[in-house]
Coordinates of C-alpha atoms in Angstrom, one line a residue:
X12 CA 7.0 11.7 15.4
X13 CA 7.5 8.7 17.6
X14 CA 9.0 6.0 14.8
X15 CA 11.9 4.1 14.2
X16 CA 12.9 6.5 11.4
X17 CA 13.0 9.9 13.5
X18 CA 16.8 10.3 12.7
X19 CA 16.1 9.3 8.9
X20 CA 16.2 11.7 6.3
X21 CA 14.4 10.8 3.1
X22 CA 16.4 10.8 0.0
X23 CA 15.6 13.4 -2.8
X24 CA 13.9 12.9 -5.9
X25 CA 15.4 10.3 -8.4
X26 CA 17.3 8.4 -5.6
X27 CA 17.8 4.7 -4.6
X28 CA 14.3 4.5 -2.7
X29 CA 12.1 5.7 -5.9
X30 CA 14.0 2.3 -7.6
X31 CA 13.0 0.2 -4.7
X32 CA 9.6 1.4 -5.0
X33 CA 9.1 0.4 -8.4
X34 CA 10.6 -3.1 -7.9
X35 CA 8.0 -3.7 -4.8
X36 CA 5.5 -5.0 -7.5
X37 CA 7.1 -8.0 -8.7
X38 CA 7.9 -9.2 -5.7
X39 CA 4.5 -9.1 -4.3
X40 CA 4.0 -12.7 -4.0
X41 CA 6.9 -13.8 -2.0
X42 CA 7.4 -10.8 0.3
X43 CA 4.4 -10.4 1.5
X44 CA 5.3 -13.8 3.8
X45 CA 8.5 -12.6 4.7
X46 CA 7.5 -8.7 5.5
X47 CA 8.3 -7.5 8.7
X48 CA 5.6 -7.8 11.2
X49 CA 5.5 -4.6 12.1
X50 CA 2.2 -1.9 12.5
X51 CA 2.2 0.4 9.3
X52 CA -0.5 2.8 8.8
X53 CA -3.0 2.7 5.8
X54 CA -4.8 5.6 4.8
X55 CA -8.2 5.7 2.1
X56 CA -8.9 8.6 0.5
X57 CA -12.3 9.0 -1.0
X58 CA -14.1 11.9 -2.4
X59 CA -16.0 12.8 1.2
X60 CA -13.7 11.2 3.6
X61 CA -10.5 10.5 4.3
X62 CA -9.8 6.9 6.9
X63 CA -6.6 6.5 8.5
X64 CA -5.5 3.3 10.5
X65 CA -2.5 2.0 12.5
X66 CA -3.2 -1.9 11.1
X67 CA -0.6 -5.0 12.3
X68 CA 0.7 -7.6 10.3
X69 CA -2.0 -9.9 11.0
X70 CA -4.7 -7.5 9.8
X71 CA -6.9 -6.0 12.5
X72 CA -6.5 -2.5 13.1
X73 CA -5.4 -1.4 16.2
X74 CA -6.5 2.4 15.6
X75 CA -8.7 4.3 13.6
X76 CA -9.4 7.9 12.6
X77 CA -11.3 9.7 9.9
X78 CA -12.0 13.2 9.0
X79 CA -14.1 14.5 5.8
X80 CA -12.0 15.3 2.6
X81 CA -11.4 18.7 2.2
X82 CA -13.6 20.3 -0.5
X83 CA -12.6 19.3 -3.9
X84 CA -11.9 23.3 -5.3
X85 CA -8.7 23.5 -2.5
X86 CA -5.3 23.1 -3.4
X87 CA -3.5 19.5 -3.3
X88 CA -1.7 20.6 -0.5
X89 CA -4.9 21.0 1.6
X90 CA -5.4 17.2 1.3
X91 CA -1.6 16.3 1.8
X92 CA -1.6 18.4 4.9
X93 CA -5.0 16.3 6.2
X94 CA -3.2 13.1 6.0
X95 CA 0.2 14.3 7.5
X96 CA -1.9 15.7 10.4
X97 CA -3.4 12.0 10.7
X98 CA -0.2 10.0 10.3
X99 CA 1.5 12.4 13.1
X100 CA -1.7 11.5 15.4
X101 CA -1.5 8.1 15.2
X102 CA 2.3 8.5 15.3
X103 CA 1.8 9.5 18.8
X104 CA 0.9 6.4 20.4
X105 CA 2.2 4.0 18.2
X106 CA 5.2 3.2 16.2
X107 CA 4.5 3.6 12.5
X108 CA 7.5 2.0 10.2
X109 CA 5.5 3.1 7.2
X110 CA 2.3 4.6 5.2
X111 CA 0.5 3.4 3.0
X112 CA -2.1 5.4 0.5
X113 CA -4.7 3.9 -1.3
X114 CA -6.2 7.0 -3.4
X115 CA -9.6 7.2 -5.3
X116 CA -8.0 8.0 -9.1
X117 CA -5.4 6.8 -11.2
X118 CA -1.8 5.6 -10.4
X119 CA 1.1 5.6 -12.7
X120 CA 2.9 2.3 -12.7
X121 CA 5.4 3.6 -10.3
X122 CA 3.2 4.3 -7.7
X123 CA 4.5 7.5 -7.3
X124 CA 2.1 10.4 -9.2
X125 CA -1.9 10.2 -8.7
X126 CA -2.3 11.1 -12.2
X127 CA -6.2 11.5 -12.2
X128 CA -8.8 11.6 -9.5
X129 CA -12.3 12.5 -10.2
X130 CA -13.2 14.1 -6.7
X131 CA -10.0 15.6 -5.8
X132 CA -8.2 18.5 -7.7
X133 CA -4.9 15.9 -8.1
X134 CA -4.0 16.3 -11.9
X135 CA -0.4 14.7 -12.2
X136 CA 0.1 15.4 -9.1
X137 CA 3.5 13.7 -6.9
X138 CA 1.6 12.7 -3.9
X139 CA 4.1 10.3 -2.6
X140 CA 7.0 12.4 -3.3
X141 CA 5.5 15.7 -1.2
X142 CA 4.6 13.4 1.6
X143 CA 7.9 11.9 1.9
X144 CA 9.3 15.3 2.1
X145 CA 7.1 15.7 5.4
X146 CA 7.1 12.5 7.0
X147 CA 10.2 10.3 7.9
X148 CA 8.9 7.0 7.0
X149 CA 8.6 5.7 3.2
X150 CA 5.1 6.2 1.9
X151 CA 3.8 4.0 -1.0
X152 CA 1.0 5.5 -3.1
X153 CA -1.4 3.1 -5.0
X154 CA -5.5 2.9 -6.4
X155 CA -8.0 2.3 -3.5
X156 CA -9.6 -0.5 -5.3
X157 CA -6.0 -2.0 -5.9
X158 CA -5.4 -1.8 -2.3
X159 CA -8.9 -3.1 -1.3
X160 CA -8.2 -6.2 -3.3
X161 CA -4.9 -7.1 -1.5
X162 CA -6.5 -6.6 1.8
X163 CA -9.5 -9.0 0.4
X164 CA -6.7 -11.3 -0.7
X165 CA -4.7 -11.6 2.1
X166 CA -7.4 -11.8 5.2
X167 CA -11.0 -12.0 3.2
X168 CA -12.8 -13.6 1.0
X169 CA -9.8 -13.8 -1.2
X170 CA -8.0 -16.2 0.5
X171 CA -6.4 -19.0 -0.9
X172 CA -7.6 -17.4 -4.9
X173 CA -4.5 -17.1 -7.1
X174 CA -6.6 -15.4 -10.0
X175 CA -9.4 -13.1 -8.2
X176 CA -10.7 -10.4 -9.6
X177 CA -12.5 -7.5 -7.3
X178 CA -15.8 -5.0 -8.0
X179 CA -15.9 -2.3 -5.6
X180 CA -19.4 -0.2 -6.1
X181 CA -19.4 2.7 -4.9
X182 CA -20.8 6.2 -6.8
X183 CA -19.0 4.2 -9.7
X184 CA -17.7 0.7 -10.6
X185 CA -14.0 0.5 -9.3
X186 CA -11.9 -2.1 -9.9
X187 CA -8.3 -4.7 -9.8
X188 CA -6.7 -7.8 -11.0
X189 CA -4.9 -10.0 -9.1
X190 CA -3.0 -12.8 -10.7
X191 CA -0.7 -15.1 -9.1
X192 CA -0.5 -13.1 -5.5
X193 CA 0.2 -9.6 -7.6
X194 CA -1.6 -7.0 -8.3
X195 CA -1.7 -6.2 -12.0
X196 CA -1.8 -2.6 -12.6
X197 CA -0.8 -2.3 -16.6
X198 CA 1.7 -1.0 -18.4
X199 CA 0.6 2.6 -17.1
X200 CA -0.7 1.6 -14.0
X201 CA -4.5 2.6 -14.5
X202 CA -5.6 -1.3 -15.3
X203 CA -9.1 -2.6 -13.8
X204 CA -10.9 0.8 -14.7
X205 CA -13.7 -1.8 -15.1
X206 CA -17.0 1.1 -14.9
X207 CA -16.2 2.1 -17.7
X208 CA -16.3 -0.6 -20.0
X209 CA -19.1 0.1 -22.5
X210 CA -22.2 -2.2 -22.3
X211 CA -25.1 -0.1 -23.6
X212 CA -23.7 1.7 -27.0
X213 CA -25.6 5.0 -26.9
X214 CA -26.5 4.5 -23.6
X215 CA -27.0 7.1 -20.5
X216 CA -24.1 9.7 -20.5
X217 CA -20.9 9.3 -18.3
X218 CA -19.0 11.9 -16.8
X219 CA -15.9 10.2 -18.0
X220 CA -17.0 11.6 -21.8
X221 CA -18.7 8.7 -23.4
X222 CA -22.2 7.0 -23.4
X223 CA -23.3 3.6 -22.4
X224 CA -20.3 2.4 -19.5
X225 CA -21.0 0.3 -17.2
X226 CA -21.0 2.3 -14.3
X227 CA -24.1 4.2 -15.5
X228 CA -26.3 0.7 -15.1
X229 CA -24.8 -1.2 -12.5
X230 CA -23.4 1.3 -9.5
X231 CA -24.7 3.5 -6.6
X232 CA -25.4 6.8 -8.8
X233 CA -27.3 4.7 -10.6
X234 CA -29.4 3.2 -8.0
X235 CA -30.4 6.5 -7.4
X236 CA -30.6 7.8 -10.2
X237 CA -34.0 5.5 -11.2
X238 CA -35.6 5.9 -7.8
X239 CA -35.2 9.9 -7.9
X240 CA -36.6 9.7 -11.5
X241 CA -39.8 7.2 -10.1
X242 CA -40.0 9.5 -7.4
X243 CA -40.3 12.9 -9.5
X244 CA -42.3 11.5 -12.0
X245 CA -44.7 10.7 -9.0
X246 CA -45.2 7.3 -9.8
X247 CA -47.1 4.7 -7.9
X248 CA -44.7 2.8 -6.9
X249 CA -42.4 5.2 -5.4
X250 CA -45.1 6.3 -2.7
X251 CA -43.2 5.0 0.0
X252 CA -39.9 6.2 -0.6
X253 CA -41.5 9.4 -1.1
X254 CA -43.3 9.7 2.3
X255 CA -39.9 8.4 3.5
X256 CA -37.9 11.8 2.3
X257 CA -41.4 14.0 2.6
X258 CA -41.5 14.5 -1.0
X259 CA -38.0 15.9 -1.1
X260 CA -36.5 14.2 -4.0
X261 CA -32.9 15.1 -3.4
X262 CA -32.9 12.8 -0.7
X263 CA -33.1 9.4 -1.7
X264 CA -30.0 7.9 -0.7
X265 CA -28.4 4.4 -1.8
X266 CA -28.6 3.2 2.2
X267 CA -32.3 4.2 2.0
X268 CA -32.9 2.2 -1.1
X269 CA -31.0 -0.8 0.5
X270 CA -32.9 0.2 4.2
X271 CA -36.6 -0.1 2.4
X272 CA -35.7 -3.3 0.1
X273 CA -35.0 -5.1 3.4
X274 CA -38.5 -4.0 4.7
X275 CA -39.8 -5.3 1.5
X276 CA -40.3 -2.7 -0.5
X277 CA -40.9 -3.4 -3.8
X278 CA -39.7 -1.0 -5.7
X279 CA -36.6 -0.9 -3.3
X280 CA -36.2 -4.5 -3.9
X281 CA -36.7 -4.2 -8.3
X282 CA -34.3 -1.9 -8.5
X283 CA -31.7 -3.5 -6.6
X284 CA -32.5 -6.7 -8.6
X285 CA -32.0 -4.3 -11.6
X286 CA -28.7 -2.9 -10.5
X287 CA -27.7 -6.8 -9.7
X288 CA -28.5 -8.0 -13.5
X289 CA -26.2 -5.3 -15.0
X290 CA -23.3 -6.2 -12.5
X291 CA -23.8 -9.8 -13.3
X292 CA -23.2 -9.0 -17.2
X293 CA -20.5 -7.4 -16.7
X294 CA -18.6 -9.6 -14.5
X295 CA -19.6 -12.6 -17.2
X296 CA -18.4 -10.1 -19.4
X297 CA -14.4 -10.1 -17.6
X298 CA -15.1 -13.9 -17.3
X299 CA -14.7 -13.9 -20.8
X300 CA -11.8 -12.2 -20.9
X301 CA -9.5 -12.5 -17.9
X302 CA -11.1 -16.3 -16.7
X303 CA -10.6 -15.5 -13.0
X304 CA -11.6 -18.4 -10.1
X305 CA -12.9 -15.9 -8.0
X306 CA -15.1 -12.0 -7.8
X307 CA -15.3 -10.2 -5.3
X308 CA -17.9 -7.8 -4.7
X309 CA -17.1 -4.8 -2.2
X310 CA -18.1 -1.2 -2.2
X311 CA -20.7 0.9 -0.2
X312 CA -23.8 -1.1 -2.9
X313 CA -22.7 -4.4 -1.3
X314 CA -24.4 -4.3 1.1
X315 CA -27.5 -4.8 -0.2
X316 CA -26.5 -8.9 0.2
X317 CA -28.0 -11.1 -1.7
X318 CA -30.6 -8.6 -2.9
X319 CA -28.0 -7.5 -5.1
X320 CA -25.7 -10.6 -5.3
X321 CA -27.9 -12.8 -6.1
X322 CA -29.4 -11.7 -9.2
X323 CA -26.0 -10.9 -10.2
X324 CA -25.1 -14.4 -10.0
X325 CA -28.4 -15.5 -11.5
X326 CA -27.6 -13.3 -14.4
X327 CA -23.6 -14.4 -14.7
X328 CA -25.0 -18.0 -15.2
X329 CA -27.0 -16.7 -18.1
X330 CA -24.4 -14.4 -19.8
X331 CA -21.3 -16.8 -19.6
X332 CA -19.7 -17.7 -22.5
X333 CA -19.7 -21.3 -23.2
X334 CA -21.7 -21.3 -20.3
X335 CA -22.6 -25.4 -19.0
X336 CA -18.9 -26.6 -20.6
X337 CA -16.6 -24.1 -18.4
X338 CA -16.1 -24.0 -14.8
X339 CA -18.1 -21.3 -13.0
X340 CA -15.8 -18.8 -10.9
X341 CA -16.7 -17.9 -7.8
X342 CA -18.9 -15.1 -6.3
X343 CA -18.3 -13.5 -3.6
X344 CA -19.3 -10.2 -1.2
X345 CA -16.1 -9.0 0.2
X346 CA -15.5 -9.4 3.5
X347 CA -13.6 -6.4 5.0
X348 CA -16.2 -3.9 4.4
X349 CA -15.2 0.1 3.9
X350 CA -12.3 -1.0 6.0
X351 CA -10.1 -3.1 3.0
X352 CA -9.0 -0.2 1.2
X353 CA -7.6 1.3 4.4
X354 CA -5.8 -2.6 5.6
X355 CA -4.5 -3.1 1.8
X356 CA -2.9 -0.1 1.5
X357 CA -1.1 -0.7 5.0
X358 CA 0.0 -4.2 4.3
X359 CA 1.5 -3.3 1.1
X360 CA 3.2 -0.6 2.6
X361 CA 5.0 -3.0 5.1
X362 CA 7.4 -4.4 1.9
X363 CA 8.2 -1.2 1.1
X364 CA 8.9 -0.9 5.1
X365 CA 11.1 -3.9 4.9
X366 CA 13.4 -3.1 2.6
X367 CA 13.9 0.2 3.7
X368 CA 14.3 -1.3 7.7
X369 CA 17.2 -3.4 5.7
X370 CA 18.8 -0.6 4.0
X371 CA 18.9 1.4 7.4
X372 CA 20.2 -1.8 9.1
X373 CA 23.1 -2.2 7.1
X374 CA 23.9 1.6 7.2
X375 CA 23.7 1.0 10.7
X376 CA 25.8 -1.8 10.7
X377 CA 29.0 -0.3 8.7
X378 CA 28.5 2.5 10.8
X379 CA 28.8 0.8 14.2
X380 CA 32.1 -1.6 12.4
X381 CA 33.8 1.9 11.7
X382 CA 33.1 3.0 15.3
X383 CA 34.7 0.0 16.7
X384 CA 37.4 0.3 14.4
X385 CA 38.3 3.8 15.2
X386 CA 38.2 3.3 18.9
X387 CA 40.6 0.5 18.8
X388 CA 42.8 2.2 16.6
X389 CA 42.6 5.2 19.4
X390 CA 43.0 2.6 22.1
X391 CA 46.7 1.5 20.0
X392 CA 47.3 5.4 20.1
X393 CA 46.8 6.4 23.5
X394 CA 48.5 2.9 25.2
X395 CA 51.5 3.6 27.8
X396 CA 55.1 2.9 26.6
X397 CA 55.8 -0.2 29.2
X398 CA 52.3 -1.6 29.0
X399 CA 52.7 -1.6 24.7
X400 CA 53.0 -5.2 23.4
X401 CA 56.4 -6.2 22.1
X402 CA 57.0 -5.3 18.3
X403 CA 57.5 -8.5 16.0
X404 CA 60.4 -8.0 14.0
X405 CA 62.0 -9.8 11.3
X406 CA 65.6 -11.4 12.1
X407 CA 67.8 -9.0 11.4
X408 CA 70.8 -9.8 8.7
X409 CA 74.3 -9.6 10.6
X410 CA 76.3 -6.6 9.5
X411 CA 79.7 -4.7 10.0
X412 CA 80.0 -3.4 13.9
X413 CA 80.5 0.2 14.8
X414 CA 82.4 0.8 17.7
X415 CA 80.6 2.1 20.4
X416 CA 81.1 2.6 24.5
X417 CA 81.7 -0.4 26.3
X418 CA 80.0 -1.0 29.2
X419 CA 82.5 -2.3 32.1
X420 CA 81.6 -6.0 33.3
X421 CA 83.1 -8.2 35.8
X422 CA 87.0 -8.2 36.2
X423 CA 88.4 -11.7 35.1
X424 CA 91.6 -13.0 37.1
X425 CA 94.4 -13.6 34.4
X426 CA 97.9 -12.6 33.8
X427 CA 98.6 -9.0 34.3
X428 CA 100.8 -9.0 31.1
X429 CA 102.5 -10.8 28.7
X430 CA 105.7 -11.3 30.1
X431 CA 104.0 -13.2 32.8
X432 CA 102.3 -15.6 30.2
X433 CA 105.8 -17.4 29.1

């Protein structure tokens, strides 16, 4: 694996990095200016595919794979060995200082377990700890709709919004909350689980248990839903969708829906108005509660346009509390496409990159001072007796005077004895 880290083994469980991980979050805001610029890879992991990308610290993606998500009834490991085959591809042709997951479930607040995910058999399961064990650079694990609205933040329609709030619509309604240039994930990390937020009681059934969320009115299932039931019940109105699909039912898509409303369908173009109405409730609906400046809408249902985004807006003016006294946030279709997930998660995986690049740089460091201090100490060692330096020594204290051999020195003329001195 061509990285910076080859030579670095990861620590085990419970060590230093798992405590820099979960200190990342609250220092969103300031680090993300000050993170090294240096190409990470992000990797989204959906229910049918799974995107990898080499992205730079500017944004744009200098590479990009994807392969389709193994099936669902596989072990985790299936899925962990995907995106360690991905991250060692890219590996090869570029420098990767860290990865970055953004996963379609739920993420504890440490980033560390996915604890839930609908279309993947992950139940509590340590994703960022087994890929870790495989790969040599840090990994940070987090929601795909938490990474999609860091990406929207930092290069999209986010952009200068310190309280934004995104929508992704998918199959479901996906969420995040960004406050103050963080991400706010909850006490237990599975905040801005917006879908299902109950808006019709008794309504249509969920797969998440209970009746009447969301999800089930405003969302790509259920833009299919209603044109599959027009369509079986053979009504008028759904003749040319069914000529479309040649009577087969099954499949009426979301991108055919979107594909016939631009052609001017009208049914097509009703139900997306219908779909548009619900999301425009709900997000009057947060409005009320979280007061952000900004929405913004992403997801595969987005882009519809303003077939969808504008009655959504139309229907937020007419829902909002103290509407015509408050300050109307913003609405806006994300800019990064299926892409932000993929760019989030990589850019939030570069401050987990720079602290660990510091860490390794003053291991480094210490060890090259003790290197230098050993070989001078060998240098001292190994010197030659007449090229040593002289020894400093402290004056010496006179003291009584053993006798010794004398040295003969030059004869001195002088009597030869006494009797010649008188």
């Amino acid at each position: 694996m061509s990285s910076t880290y080859r030579g670095f083994t990861p620590p085990r469980r419970g060590s230093a990095r798992g405590a820099v991980l979960r200190t990342v979050g609250t220092r969103e805001r300031r680090s993300h200016l000050t993170a090294p610029r240096v190409p990470t890879v992000g990797i989204d992991i959906g229910g049918t595919k799974v995107m990898a990308g080499v992205v730079d610290a500017d944004g744009v993606i200098l590479e990009k794979i994807r392969t389709e998500t193994p099936d669902k009834s596989k072990s985790p490991k299936v899925v962990e060995d995907t995106i360690v085959e991905l991250v060692l591809d890219l590996s090869d042709r570029h420098d990767v200082h860290a990865v970055g997951i953004g996963a379609a479930g739920w993420v504890d607040a440490d980033r560390s377990r996915v604890l839930f995910a609908p279309h993947l058999a992950w139940r509590d399961e340590p994703l960022r700890d087994a890929l870790q064990s495989r790969l040599a650079v840090p990994v940070m694990v987090d929601n795909d709709a938490n990474t999609a609205a860091w990406a929207e933040w930092r290069f999209g329609a986010g952009r200068g919004e310190d309280h934004l709030v995104m929508i992704t619509l998918g199959t479901g309604i996906g969420g995040a909350i960004l406050e103050g240039g963080q991400v706010k994930r909850g006490r237990y990390g599975v905040a801005g689980e917006f879908g299902h937020m109950q808006v019709v009681p008794g309504g249509h059934r969920c797969p998440c248990g209970n009746r009447g969320c969301w999800e089930q009115y405003s969302s790509g299932n259920a833009l299919v839903r209603e044109a599959r039931e027009l369509a079986a019940a053979d009504s008028p109105v759904a003749y040319n969708i069914i000529a479309r699909v040649g009577g087969n039912v099954s499949e009426i898509t979301g991108p055919l829906i979107t594909e016939l409303a631009r052609e001017g369908d009208a049914m097509c173009v009703e139900l997306l108005q219908d779909i548009g109405q619900w999301l425009g409730v709900g997000i009057a609906n947060l409005a009320a509660a979280l007061d952000p400046s900004c929405f913004v809408i992403g997801g595969g249902v987005s882009a519809a346009d303003d077939l969808l985004i504008g009655p959504a807006r139309d229907a937020f003016r007419r829902h909002l509390t103290g509407r015509g006294y408050r300050p109307e946030a913003r609405i806006a279709k994300a800019q990064l496409g299926p892409e932000a997930g993929m760019v989030g998660a990589a850019d939030l995986a570069r401050l987990v990159a720079r602290r660990f690049r510091r860490a390794t740089r003053r291991r480094v460091e210490r060890y090259e001072r003790y290197e230098r201090y050993a070989q001078q100490l060998g240098r001292r060692d190994t010197r030659a007796p007449d090229t040593a330096e002289p020894e400093t020594r402290a004056p010496e204290t006179p003291g009584p005077v053993t006798p010794g051999p004398v040295t003969p020195g030059p004869e001195i003329p002088g009597p030869k004895n006494l009797d010649d001195q008188q």
